[in-house]
Coordinates of C-alpha atoms (C1' of nucleotides) in Angstrom, one line a residue:
Chain T
M27 CA 12.0 7.3 -18.7
I28 CA 10.9 6.5 -15.1
V29 CA 9.0 8.9 -13.0
R30 CA 8.3 8.2 -9.4
A31 CA 4.8 9.0 -8.1
S32 CA 6.2 9.7 -4.7
Q33 CA 7.9 12.8 -6.1
L34 CA 5.4 13.8 -8.7
F35 CA 3.0 16.7 -8.4
L36 CA 0.0 14.5 -9.0
P37 CA -2.9 15.5 -6.8
T38 CA -5.7 13.0 -7.5
L39 CA -9.1 13.4 -6.0
R40 CA -11.4 10.8 -4.7
E41 CA -14.4 13.0 -5.4
A42 CA -15.2 15.1 -8.4
P43 CA -15.2 18.9 -7.8
A44 CA -18.7 20.2 -7.1
D45 CA -18.7 22.6 -10.1
A46 CA -17.8 19.9 -12.7
D47 CA -20.5 18.6 -14.9
A48 CA -18.9 17.2 -18.1
V49 CA -17.3 13.8 -17.7
S50 CA -14.0 15.1 -19.2
H51 CA -14.0 17.9 -16.8
K52 CA -14.5 15.6 -13.8
L53 CA -12.0 13.0 -14.8
L54 CA -9.3 15.5 -15.8
V55 CA -9.6 17.3 -12.5
R56 CA -9.8 14.1 -10.4
G57 CA -6.9 12.5 -12.2
G58 CA -4.7 15.5 -11.5
F59 CA -4.3 16.6 -15.1
I60 CA -5.8 20.1 -14.8
R61 CA -6.9 22.6 -12.2
Q62 CA -9.3 25.6 -12.6
V63 CA -7.8 29.0 -11.9
G64 CA -10.9 31.1 -12.8
A65 CA -14.0 30.8 -15.0
G66 CA -12.7 29.3 -18.3
L67 CA -9.1 29.4 -17.1
F68 CA -7.2 26.2 -16.4
S69 CA -3.7 25.3 -15.5
F70 CA -2.3 22.1 -16.9
L71 CA -0.5 20.1 -14.2
P72 CA 2.5 18.0 -15.0
L73 CA 0.5 15.0 -16.2
G74 CA -2.0 17.1 -18.2
W75 CA 0.8 19.0 -19.8
R76 CA 2.4 15.7 -20.9
V77 CA -0.8 14.7 -22.7
H78 CA -1.1 18.2 -24.1
Q79 CA 2.4 18.0 -25.5
K80 CA 1.8 14.7 -27.0
V81 CA -1.2 16.0 -28.9
V82 CA 0.8 19.1 -29.9
Q83 CA 3.6 16.9 -31.2
I84 CA 1.1 14.8 -33.3
I85 CA -0.3 18.0 -34.8
R86 CA 3.2 19.3 -35.4
E87 CA 4.3 16.2 -37.2
E88 CA 1.2 16.2 -39.5
I89 CA 1.3 19.8 -40.3
D90 CA 5.1 19.7 -41.0
A91 CA 4.4 16.7 -43.2
I92 CA 2.2 18.8 -45.6
G93 CA 4.9 21.5 -45.7
G94 CA 3.9 23.7 -42.8
Q95 CA 6.6 25.9 -41.3
E96 CA 6.4 26.4 -37.5
M97 CA 7.0 29.9 -36.2
L98 CA 5.7 32.0 -33.3
C99 CA 3.8 35.3 -33.2
P100 CA 3.3 37.4 -30.2
V101 CA 0.0 37.3 -28.2
L102 CA 0.0 41.0 -27.4
T103 CA -0.9 42.6 -30.7
P104 CA -1.2 46.2 -31.8
A105 CA -4.9 47.1 -32.2
E106 CA -4.0 48.7 -35.5
L107 CA -3.8 45.3 -37.1
W108 CA -7.3 44.5 -35.9
K109 CA -8.7 47.8 -37.0
T110 CA -7.2 47.1 -40.4
S111 CA -8.9 43.7 -40.7
G112 CA -12.2 45.0 -39.3
R113 CA -12.2 42.4 -36.5
Y114 CA -11.6 45.0 -33.8
E115 CA -15.3 45.4 -33.4
I116 CA -15.9 41.7 -32.5
T117 CA -17.3 41.5 -29.0
E118 CA -15.3 38.6 -27.8
V119 CA -12.0 40.4 -28.5
F120 CA -10.0 41.2 -25.4
K121 CA -8.7 44.8 -25.7
L122 CA -6.3 46.6 -23.5
E123 CA -4.0 49.6 -23.3
D124 CA -0.4 50.1 -22.2
R125 CA 0.3 53.0 -19.8
A126 CA 0.9 55.4 -22.7
G127 CA -2.6 54.7 -23.9
R128 CA -1.5 52.6 -26.9
E129 CA -4.2 50.1 -27.8
F130 CA -3.7 46.3 -28.0
V131 CA -5.6 43.2 -28.7
L132 CA -5.3 39.7 -27.3
P133 CA -6.1 37.7 -30.4
L134 CA -8.7 35.0 -30.7
S135 CA -6.8 33.8 -33.8
H136 CA -3.8 35.2 -35.7
E137 CA -5.0 36.0 -39.2
E138 CA -4.0 39.6 -38.9
T139 CA -0.4 38.9 -37.7
F140 CA 0.2 36.2 -40.3
T141 CA -1.1 38.4 -43.1
F142 CA 1.1 41.2 -41.8
H143 CA 4.1 38.9 -42.3
A144 CA 2.8 37.5 -45.6
R145 CA 3.3 41.0 -47.1
E146 CA 7.0 40.0 -47.4
L147 CA 6.0 37.4 -49.9
Q148 CA 6.6 39.2 -53.2
S149 CA 6.7 36.7 -56.0
Y150 CA 4.7 33.7 -57.2
K151 CA 8.0 31.9 -57.1
Q152 CA 7.7 32.0 -53.3
L153 CA 4.2 30.5 -53.2
P154 CA 2.5 28.5 -51.9
Q155 CA 3.4 28.9 -48.2
I156 CA 1.9 27.3 -45.1
L157 CA 2.9 29.0 -41.9
Y158 CA 1.7 28.1 -38.4
H159 CA 2.3 28.4 -34.8
F160 CA 1.0 27.1 -31.4
S161 CA 0.1 30.0 -29.3
T162 CA -2.3 31.2 -26.6
K163 CA -5.6 32.6 -27.7
E164 CA -7.8 34.8 -25.6
R165 CA -11.6 35.1 -26.0
D166 CA -13.9 37.2 -23.8
E167 CA -16.5 34.4 -23.7
S168 CA -19.9 35.5 -22.4
R169 CA -20.1 32.1 -20.7
P170 CA -17.3 29.6 -20.4
R171 CA -18.5 26.1 -19.7
G172 CA -17.9 22.4 -19.4
G173 CA -14.3 22.5 -18.2
L174 CA -12.0 22.5 -21.2
L175 CA -14.9 22.6 -23.7
R176 CA -15.3 26.4 -23.8
V177 CA -12.6 28.4 -22.2
R178 CA -11.4 32.0 -22.2
E179 CA -7.7 31.2 -22.8
F180 CA -6.3 28.2 -24.6
V181 CA -3.5 27.1 -26.8
M182 CA -4.4 26.7 -30.5
K183 CA -2.5 25.5 -33.5
D184 CA -3.4 27.9 -36.2
A185 CA -2.0 27.6 -39.7
Y186 CA -2.4 29.9 -42.6
S187 CA -1.9 29.1 -46.3
F188 CA -1.0 31.6 -48.9
D189 CA -1.6 30.8 -52.6
R190 CA -1.5 32.6 -55.9
D191 CA -5.1 31.6 -56.9
E192 CA -8.2 29.7 -55.9
A193 CA -7.0 26.4 -57.2
G194 CA -3.9 26.8 -55.0
M195 CA -6.0 27.6 -52.0
E196 CA -8.2 24.6 -52.7
H197 CA -5.1 22.4 -52.8
S198 CA -3.8 23.8 -49.5
F199 CA -7.2 23.3 -48.0
Q200 CA -7.3 19.7 -49.1
L201 CA -3.8 19.1 -47.7
H202 CA -5.0 20.4 -44.3
A203 CA -8.2 18.3 -44.5
G204 CA -6.0 15.2 -44.9
A205 CA -3.7 16.3 -42.1
Y206 CA -6.6 16.8 -39.8
R207 CA -8.0 13.4 -40.5
R208 CA -4.6 11.9 -39.7
I209 CA -4.2 14.0 -36.5
F210 CA -7.5 12.9 -35.0
E211 CA -7.0 9.3 -36.0
R212 CA -3.6 9.2 -34.4
C213 CA -5.1 10.7 -31.2
G214 CA -7.6 7.9 -31.2
L215 CA -10.4 10.3 -31.6
Q216 CA -13.5 9.5 -33.7
T217 CA -14.4 12.6 -35.7
Y218 CA -16.6 13.5 -38.6
E219 CA -15.7 16.1 -41.2
V220 CA -18.7 18.3 -41.9
E221 CA -19.5 21.5 -43.7
A222 CA -19.9 24.3 -41.3
E223 CA -22.4 27.1 -41.5
S224 CA -20.6 30.3 -42.7
G225 CA -22.9 32.6 -40.7
I226 CA -22.6 36.3 -40.7
M227 CA -19.3 36.6 -42.7
G228 CA -21.1 34.8 -45.6
G229 CA -19.7 33.1 -48.6
R230 CA -16.7 31.5 -47.1
E231 CA -16.5 27.8 -47.2
S232 CA -15.4 26.0 -44.0
W233 CA -15.3 22.5 -42.6
D234 CA -15.6 21.4 -39.0
Y235 CA -14.3 18.4 -37.4
L236 CA -16.9 17.1 -34.9
A237 CA -16.1 14.5 -32.3
P238 CA -19.3 12.8 -31.0
T239 CA -19.3 12.9 -27.2
G240 CA -21.5 12.9 -24.1
S241 CA -21.3 16.6 -23.7
G242 CA -20.5 19.5 -26.0
E243 CA -21.9 22.5 -27.7
N244 CA -22.4 21.2 -31.3
E245 CA -24.9 18.7 -32.6
L246 CA -23.9 16.2 -35.2
V247 CA -26.4 14.8 -37.6
L248 CA -25.7 11.3 -38.9
C249 CA -27.6 9.1 -41.3
E250 CA -28.1 5.5 -40.2
N251 CA -26.7 4.3 -43.5
G252 CA -23.5 6.3 -43.1
D253 CA -23.9 8.4 -46.2
Y254 CA -24.7 11.8 -44.7
Q255 CA -23.1 13.7 -41.9
A256 CA -23.5 17.4 -41.0
D257 CA -23.5 20.0 -38.3
R258 CA -27.1 20.4 -37.3
E259 CA -26.7 24.2 -37.9
A260 CA -26.1 23.5 -41.6
A261 CA -27.9 20.2 -42.0
R262 CA -30.5 19.5 -44.7
G263 CA -33.0 17.0 -43.6
V264 CA -36.2 15.9 -45.4
P265 CA -39.1 16.7 -43.1
R266 CA -42.3 14.8 -43.0
T267 CA -45.3 15.9 -45.0
P268 CA -48.1 17.6 -43.1
D269 CA -51.5 16.2 -42.8
F270 CA -53.4 19.2 -44.4
P271 CA -57.1 19.9 -43.7
E272 CA -59.4 20.7 -46.6
S273 CA -58.2 23.8 -48.4
L274 CA -60.1 27.1 -48.4
S275 CA -60.6 29.6 -51.1
A276 CA -59.8 32.5 -48.7
P277 CA -58.4 32.7 -45.1
E278 CA -61.0 32.3 -42.5
D279 CA -61.0 33.8 -39.0
V280 CA -61.3 31.4 -36.1
E281 CA -61.5 32.4 -32.5
T282 CA -58.9 30.8 -30.3
P283 CA -59.2 32.1 -26.8
G284 CA -56.2 31.6 -24.5
V285 CA -54.3 29.7 -27.2
A286 CA -50.6 30.7 -27.0
T287 CA -48.5 27.7 -28.1
I288 CA -48.5 25.6 -31.2
E289 CA -49.3 22.6 -29.2
D290 CA -52.5 24.3 -27.8
L291 CA -53.4 25.5 -31.3
A292 CA -53.1 22.1 -32.9
S293 CA -55.2 20.4 -30.3
F294 CA -57.7 23.2 -30.0
L295 CA -58.4 23.2 -33.8
D296 CA -57.6 19.5 -34.2
V297 CA -55.1 20.1 -36.9
D298 CA -51.6 18.7 -37.5
A299 CA -49.0 21.0 -35.9
A300 CA -47.1 20.7 -39.2
A301 CA -50.1 22.4 -40.9
T302 CA -49.7 25.5 -38.7
S303 CA -47.0 28.2 -38.8
K304 CA -45.0 30.0 -36.2
A305 CA -44.1 33.6 -36.5
M306 CA -41.0 35.2 -34.9
P307 CA -40.6 38.9 -35.3
V308 CA -36.9 40.0 -35.1
V309 CA -35.1 43.2 -35.5
T310 CA -31.9 43.3 -37.6
A311 CA -28.7 45.2 -36.7
D312 CA -29.8 48.1 -38.8
G313 CA -33.2 48.3 -37.2
R314 CA -35.5 46.5 -39.8
L315 CA -38.3 44.5 -38.3
V316 CA -38.6 41.2 -40.1
L317 CA -41.1 38.4 -39.5
G318 CA -39.5 35.0 -39.6
L319 CA -42.1 32.3 -40.4
V320 CA -41.5 28.5 -40.0
R321 CA -43.8 25.5 -39.9
G322 CA -45.5 25.0 -36.5
D323 CA -43.6 21.8 -35.7
D324 CA -40.3 23.4 -36.7
Q325 CA -37.8 25.6 -35.0
L326 CA -36.1 28.6 -36.5
N327 CA -32.4 28.2 -37.2
E328 CA -30.8 31.4 -36.1
E329 CA -27.6 30.9 -38.1
K330 CA -29.6 30.3 -41.3
L331 CA -31.7 33.4 -40.8
T332 CA -28.6 35.4 -40.1
T333 CA -27.1 34.3 -43.4
E334 CA -30.4 35.1 -45.2
L335 CA -30.7 38.5 -43.6
E336 CA -27.0 39.2 -44.0
S337 CA -27.2 40.7 -40.6
G338 CA -27.4 39.7 -36.9
F339 CA -30.7 40.2 -35.2
R340 CA -32.5 40.1 -31.9
P341 CA -36.0 39.2 -31.0
A342 CA -38.4 42.1 -31.2
T343 CA -39.6 43.5 -27.9
D344 CA -43.2 43.3 -26.7
D345 CA -43.6 47.0 -27.4
E346 CA -42.3 46.7 -30.9
I347 CA -44.5 43.7 -31.6
R348 CA -47.6 45.5 -30.3
A349 CA -46.8 48.6 -32.3
T350 CA -46.3 46.7 -35.5
F351 CA -48.8 44.0 -35.4
G352 CA -51.4 45.3 -33.1
A353 CA -51.4 42.0 -31.2
G354 CA -49.3 40.1 -28.7
G355 CA -46.8 37.4 -29.2
G356 CA -49.1 34.4 -29.4
S357 CA -51.3 35.7 -32.2
L358 CA -48.9 36.9 -35.0
G359 CA -49.1 36.1 -38.6
P360 CA -48.0 37.3 -42.0
V361 CA -51.4 38.4 -43.4
G362 CA -52.4 42.0 -43.6
V363 CA -49.3 43.5 -42.0
D364 CA -46.7 45.7 -43.7
V365 CA -43.5 43.9 -42.7
E366 CA -40.9 42.0 -44.5
V367 CA -41.6 38.3 -44.2
V368 CA -39.0 35.6 -44.6
A369 CA -40.9 32.3 -44.8
D370 CA -39.3 28.8 -44.7
E371 CA -39.3 26.9 -47.9
L372 CA -41.7 24.4 -46.4
L373 CA -44.5 27.0 -46.3
R374 CA -44.3 27.5 -50.1
D375 CA -47.0 24.9 -50.8
G376 CA -50.1 24.2 -48.8
Q377 CA -52.4 26.1 -46.5
F378 CA -51.5 26.8 -42.9
V379 CA -53.0 28.1 -39.8
T380 CA -51.4 31.4 -38.8
G381 CA -51.9 34.1 -36.1
A382 CA -54.5 36.7 -37.1
N383 CA -52.7 39.7 -35.5
R384 CA -55.6 40.0 -33.2
D385 CA -55.3 38.6 -29.7
G386 CA -57.2 35.4 -29.3
W387 CA -57.7 34.8 -33.1
H388 CA -56.0 32.8 -35.8
L389 CA -56.6 32.4 -39.5
R390 CA -57.2 29.1 -41.3
G391 CA -56.3 28.3 -44.9
V392 CA -53.5 30.9 -45.3
E393 CA -51.5 30.4 -48.5
A394 CA -48.2 31.9 -49.3
G395 CA -48.2 33.9 -52.5
R396 CA -52.0 34.3 -52.4
D397 CA -52.5 35.8 -49.0
Y398 CA -49.1 37.2 -48.3
Q399 CA -45.9 37.8 -50.3
P400 CA -42.9 36.3 -48.5
R401 CA -39.3 35.9 -49.4
F402 CA -38.6 32.1 -49.2
A403 CA -35.5 30.7 -47.6
D404 CA -34.3 27.6 -45.8
I405 CA -34.4 28.9 -42.2
R406 CA -35.7 25.8 -40.3
A407 CA -33.5 23.7 -38.0
L408 CA -33.2 20.1 -38.8
Q409 CA -35.0 17.9 -36.3
E410 CA -34.9 14.3 -35.1
G411 CA -37.1 12.3 -37.4
D412 CA -36.1 14.1 -40.6
R413 CA -35.0 11.8 -43.3
C414 CA -31.5 11.7 -45.0
P415 CA -31.4 13.9 -48.0
I416 CA -29.3 11.4 -49.9
C417 CA -30.8 8.0 -49.1
G418 CA -34.0 8.7 -47.1
G419 CA -32.6 6.9 -44.1
T420 CA -33.3 8.0 -40.6
L421 CA -31.2 10.8 -39.2
S422 CA -30.0 10.9 -35.7
I423 CA -28.7 13.8 -33.7
Q424 CA -26.0 13.6 -31.1
T425 CA -24.0 16.1 -29.1
A426 CA -20.4 16.7 -30.3
I427 CA -17.3 18.8 -29.7
E428 CA -15.9 20.9 -32.5
V429 CA -12.2 20.0 -32.3
G430 CA -11.0 21.5 -35.6
H431 CA -12.1 24.1 -38.1
I432 CA -10.6 24.8 -41.5
F433 CA -11.5 27.9 -43.6
K434 CA -11.1 29.0 -47.2
L435 CA -10.6 32.7 -46.4
G436 CA -10.0 33.9 -49.9
R437 CA -8.8 37.5 -50.2
H438 CA -10.6 38.9 -47.2
F439 CA -7.4 39.6 -45.2
S440 CA -4.9 40.1 -48.0
E441 CA -7.1 42.8 -49.5
R442 CA -7.3 44.7 -46.2
F443 CA -3.6 44.3 -45.6
E444 CA -2.7 44.8 -49.2
A445 CA -0.7 41.6 -49.2
R446 CA 0.2 41.3 -52.9
F447 CA 2.6 39.4 -55.0
L448 CA 3.8 39.6 -58.5
D449 CA 2.4 36.8 -60.6
E450 CA 3.9 35.0 -63.6
D451 CA 2.0 37.3 -66.0
G452 CA 3.7 40.3 -64.5
R453 CA 0.6 41.5 -62.7
E454 CA 0.3 42.3 -59.0
K455 CA -2.3 40.1 -57.3
L456 CA -3.7 39.5 -53.8
L457 CA -2.7 36.4 -51.9
V458 CA -5.4 33.8 -51.6
M459 CA -5.6 32.5 -48.0
G460 CA -6.8 29.7 -45.9
S461 CA -6.8 29.3 -42.1
Y462 CA -6.8 26.1 -40.1
G463 CA -7.2 25.8 -36.4
V464 CA -7.2 23.0 -33.9
G465 CA -7.2 23.1 -30.1
P466 CA -5.2 20.5 -28.2
A467 CA -7.1 21.1 -25.0
R468 CA -10.4 20.5 -26.6
T469 CA -9.0 17.5 -28.4
I470 CA -8.0 16.1 -25.0
A471 CA -11.4 16.8 -23.5
A472 CA -13.0 15.0 -26.5
I473 CA -10.6 12.0 -26.2
V474 CA -11.6 11.7 -22.5
E475 CA -15.2 11.9 -23.4
Q476 CA -14.7 9.0 -25.9
H477 CA -12.3 6.9 -23.8
H478 CA -13.4 6.4 -20.2
D479 CA -15.4 4.1 -18.0
E480 CA -16.8 4.4 -14.5
H481 CA -13.3 4.1 -13.0
G482 CA -11.5 6.8 -15.0
I483 CA -9.8 7.5 -18.2
A484 CA -8.4 4.9 -20.7
W485 CA -6.0 6.9 -22.8
P486 CA -5.2 5.8 -26.4
E487 CA -1.5 4.9 -26.4
A488 CA -0.4 7.9 -28.6
V489 CA -1.6 10.5 -26.1
A490 CA -1.2 8.7 -22.7
P491 CA 0.8 10.5 -20.1
Y492 CA 2.9 7.4 -19.6
D493 CA 3.0 4.1 -21.5
A494 CA 2.9 2.0 -18.4
H495 CA 1.9 2.5 -14.8
V496 CA 3.9 0.2 -12.4
V497 CA 2.1 -0.4 -9.1
A498 CA 4.7 -1.4 -6.5
L499 CA 3.0 -3.2 -3.6
P500 CA 4.7 -3.3 -0.2
G501 CA 7.7 -5.6 0.3
V502 CA 8.7 -5.9 -3.3
E503 CA 10.1 -2.4 -3.9
Q504 CA 13.3 -3.8 -5.4
Q505 CA 11.5 -5.9 -7.9
A506 CA 9.2 -3.0 -8.8
E507 CA 12.3 -0.9 -9.6
E508 CA 13.7 -3.8 -11.8
T509 CA 10.3 -4.0 -13.6
A510 CA 10.3 -0.3 -14.2
A511 CA 13.9 -0.5 -15.4
A512 CA 13.0 -3.3 -17.8
L513 CA 10.2 -1.3 -19.3
D514 CA 12.4 1.8 -19.5
A515 CA 15.0 -0.2 -21.3
A516 CA 12.3 -1.2 -23.8
G517 CA 11.7 2.4 -24.6
R518 CA 8.6 2.9 -22.5
D519 CA 7.8 5.9 -20.4
V520 CA 7.0 4.6 -16.9
L521 CA 5.1 6.0 -14.0
L522 CA 6.3 4.0 -11.0
D523 CA 3.8 4.2 -8.1
D524 CA 6.3 3.9 -5.2
R525 CA 4.1 5.8 -2.7
D526 CA 3.5 4.4 0.7
Q527 CA -0.2 3.7 0.1
R528 CA -2.6 0.8 0.2
A529 CA -3.0 -1.4 -2.8
G530 CA -6.6 -0.4 -3.4
E531 CA -5.7 3.3 -3.5
K532 CA -2.9 2.7 -6.0
F533 CA -5.2 0.6 -8.2
A534 CA -7.9 3.2 -8.1
D535 CA -5.5 5.9 -9.0
A536 CA -4.1 3.8 -11.9
D537 CA -7.6 3.3 -13.2
L538 CA -8.3 7.0 -12.9
I539 CA -5.1 8.2 -14.5
G540 CA -5.6 5.7 -17.3
C541 CA -2.2 4.7 -18.7
P542 CA -2.7 2.0 -21.3
I543 CA -1.1 -0.8 -19.3
R544 CA -0.8 -1.3 -15.6
V545 CA 1.9 -3.6 -14.2
T546 CA 1.4 -4.9 -10.7
V547 CA 4.4 -6.1 -8.7
G548 CA 3.4 -7.9 -5.6
K549 CA 4.3 -10.9 -3.4
K550 CA 1.8 -13.1 -5.2
T551 CA 3.5 -12.8 -8.5
L552 CA 7.0 -12.8 -7.4
D553 CA 7.2 -16.5 -6.6
D554 CA 7.1 -16.9 -10.4
G555 CA 9.5 -14.0 -10.9
A556 CA 6.6 -12.5 -12.8
V557 CA 4.3 -9.5 -12.7
D558 CA 0.7 -8.9 -13.7
V559 CA 0.2 -6.9 -16.8
R560 CA -3.3 -5.4 -17.3
D561 CA -4.8 -3.6 -20.3
R562 CA -6.6 -0.5 -19.0
A563 CA -9.1 -0.4 -21.8
T564 CA -10.1 -4.1 -21.9
G565 CA -9.3 -5.2 -18.4
D566 CA -7.4 -8.2 -19.7
E567 CA -4.6 -9.3 -17.3
H568 CA -1.7 -11.7 -17.9
R569 CA 1.1 -12.9 -15.8
V570 CA 4.4 -12.1 -17.4
P571 CA 8.0 -13.0 -16.3
I572 CA 10.0 -9.8 -15.8
P573 CA 12.7 -10.8 -18.3
E574 CA 10.0 -11.2 -21.0
L575 CA 8.3 -7.9 -20.3
S576 CA 9.7 -5.9 -23.1
G577 CA 8.9 -8.6 -25.7
K578 CA 5.4 -9.4 -24.4
L579 CA 4.2 -5.8 -24.2
A580 CA 3.0 -5.6 -27.8
G581 CA 0.5 -8.4 -27.3
V582 CA -0.8 -7.7 -23.9
Chain K
rC17 C1' -27.0 39.8 -21.3
rG18 C1' -31.7 37.2 -18.8
rG19 C1' -33.0 33.4 -15.2
rG20 C1' -31.7 29.9 -11.3
rG21 C1' -28.2 28.0 -7.8
rC22 C1' -23.9 28.2 -4.8
rG23 C1' -19.7 30.5 -1.7
rU24 C1' -18.3 27.5 5.9
rA25 C1' -10.6 23.6 6.9
rG26 C1' -7.0 20.9 1.0
rC27 C1' -11.7 18.1 -1.2
rG28 C1' -17.1 16.9 -0.4
rC29 C1' -20.8 18.8 2.8
rA30 C1' -24.1 20.1 7.5
rG31 C1' -25.3 24.3 10.5
rC32 C1' -28.5 29.6 8.4
rC33 C1' -35.3 29.4 8.0
rU34 C1' -36.2 30.3 14.1
rG35 C1' -29.2 35.2 15.9
rG36 C1' -26.7 33.2 21.8
rU37 C1' -21.0 28.1 24.5
rU38 C1' -15.0 26.7 22.1
rA39 C1' -18.5 26.5 14.2
rG40 C1' -19.4 20.6 13.2
rC41 C1' -19.2 15.8 10.0
rG42 C1' -16.8 12.5 6.2
rC43 C1' -12.4 12.2 3.3
rG44 C1' -7.5 13.9 3.1
rU45 C1' -2.9 15.8 5.9
rC46 C1' 1.0 15.2 10.2
rG47 C1' 2.9 11.7 14.4
rC48 C1' 3.0 6.7 16.8
rG49 C1' 1.5 1.7 16.5
rU50 C1' -1.1 -2.5 14.2
rU51 C1' -2.0 -3.7 9.1
rU52 C1' -1.0 -4.3 3.6
rG53 C1' -3.4 -7.7 -4.2
rG54 C1' -9.1 -3.0 -5.0
rG55 C1' -9.6 3.5 -1.4
rA56 C1' -7.7 -0.5 6.5
rC57 C1' -7.9 0.2 12.0
rG58 C1' -6.6 2.4 16.9
rC59 C1' -4.6 6.6 19.6
rG60 C1' -2.9 11.6 19.2
rA61 C1' -2.5 16.3 16.5
rA62 C1' -2.6 20.3 13.0
rG63 C1' -5.7 23.1 10.0
rG64 C1' -11.2 28.2 9.6
rU65 C1' -10.6 36.4 8.1
rC66 C1' -17.8 31.2 7.8
rG67 C1' -16.3 35.1 -0.2
rC68 C1' -15.8 40.8 0.8
rC69 C1' -17.7 45.6 2.6
rG70 C1' -21.4 47.9 5.3
rG71 C1' -25.9 47.8 8.4
rU72 C1' -29.4 46.0 12.4
rU73 C1' -28.5 44.0 17.4
rC74 C1' -26.1 43.5 24.0
rG75 C1' -24.5 39.6 20.5
rA76 C1' -24.3 37.8 13.3
rA77 C1' -21.9 31.9 9.7
rU78 C1' -27.2 32.9 10.7
rC79 C1' -31.2 38.9 9.6
rC80 C1' -30.8 43.3 5.9
rG81 C1' -28.2 46.1 1.8
rG82 C1' -24.3 46.4 -1.6
rC83 C1' -20.3 44.1 -4.1
rC84 C1' -17.2 40.0 -5.8
rG85 C1' -16.5 35.0 -7.4
rC86 C1' -18.1 30.2 -9.3
rC87 C1' -21.7 26.6 -11.6
rC88 C1' -26.0 25.4 -14.5
rC89 C1' -30.0 26.8 -18.0
rG90 C1' -31.4 30.3 -21.6
rA91 C1' -30.2 34.1 -24.9
rC92 C1' -35.0 30.5 -31.8
rC93 C1' -40.0 27.8 -30.2
rA94 C1' -43.6 35.1 -29.5

RNA sequence: CGGGGCGUAGCGCAGCCUGGUUAGCGCGUCGCGUUUGGGACGCGAAGGUCGCCGGUUCGAAUCCGGCCGCCCCGACCA
């Protein structure tokens, strides 16, 4: 196929839009792949949609290969389905009514609808099943950001597996894990498969696929020796051992005027920050006030505490703090107050400095178990400098984009929808489900984050908008056409830049758009009856006679 | 949801503080000419409800109030 740039809707920009921050956002907009319509809302222009479709096709092939069956469910969904599942209350769900007042939901994924259909599965003989579709998802995000990284509307491939038992679900889950690895590999995207934090739903196992990038919302933890990888939210690191002062037989008051932060406290008392503790009062969804306690040099991991409390929570207000502890924020501690204390595991052994619940005072030598009775849990966030839990190697943290997420759902939805089947033993049982999502747009953003230089994008072949970009310089239009035709005959999709522009501008656009090879046709080369073939990613350039083009392409 | 920033031609911006010609600049666009292997040059031209509504004033892009939109940070570090 040959497409002429002179007739293509391909508005490239010399400068990045002022509101773009992420590299992928800037380059996709500048290259004429996408345009913003509103916050978190993007149109895919012709070139962008070609890339999107290529990613979609790769996903389709890999999911089909594990037995997936493509179908299509509606976006507009009766609210009743969501009330049945219990997800109607989720804040990010878009809700609307028709003119008769009937309630609808715009789904953020399609578990409800697929489970609704799965009720037609009646016998174990029909299992397992993998059903999927590509469809538009809507999310009322509090804050869209980073171009394609977090949006309010996007196409997602979501697949659902239905099995007769856990073993079947495990098998379906592993099939998808394999498919996902192949999908990202084919897209030229480096990803890491990590266990995800299950959060408020609790108990469900899920894996994330994280692509390390320059910008993103996730943090990937990697061991220098390659034997450990995790999402920072769920990562287990081995922290350093604190330098404890001499222990005391009982807590001792110490006056600390004006000391509000851990840093101040450590230097004022001349103790290791790791030998202090930090108290964070929170209020759970059902109104309980809980004191979260972590080591002074640590940070609380909100997800972990949510899991531990089996409830979401918010920070306590100043008034609540004052009423419960009799002191302000900087002087709180677990001793002598009647509140539930959840202490991090690291506070189990040793003596720590804590707030005294008296403004301007702290306590030295506070010991869990002796001076207060906490519930212990792992609620600290992993931090740079922690050691690998497997080999003791150094852990690094880098930003990443979550491009895929696969869940073992179990019977959560089948129970609510009463999606049962008759098993071999004659008993009626609930379907055991899994769900598997991947976003092509996010995948594209991640690919750009991983494959670009200062001039623009360098697409991996499998997802490039066109295989070759033929730059036709003035005076050799005829030969440029012949070159494009030769590439086309060799089965390549060709973008032929036949615009009446200067060479520099065409080269700059070619670099920006990022097709894997650029073929320059100009007077300089024509004496040899040849063209210059340049590899976008490496910059290598070779002169190739036109008749040999199709044969030479593989080894540019 | 909290904080900060921004909104002036297709894109990127200045002007606003200190109100007063016909609202500018660069890029892009259109026409003519010269050019033509890394974003050329000359001449000419088009293109603006200064985000919206209201107020102050003889006079508002500029000052005041309200609203809308967009971006960034935060929504653990008490």
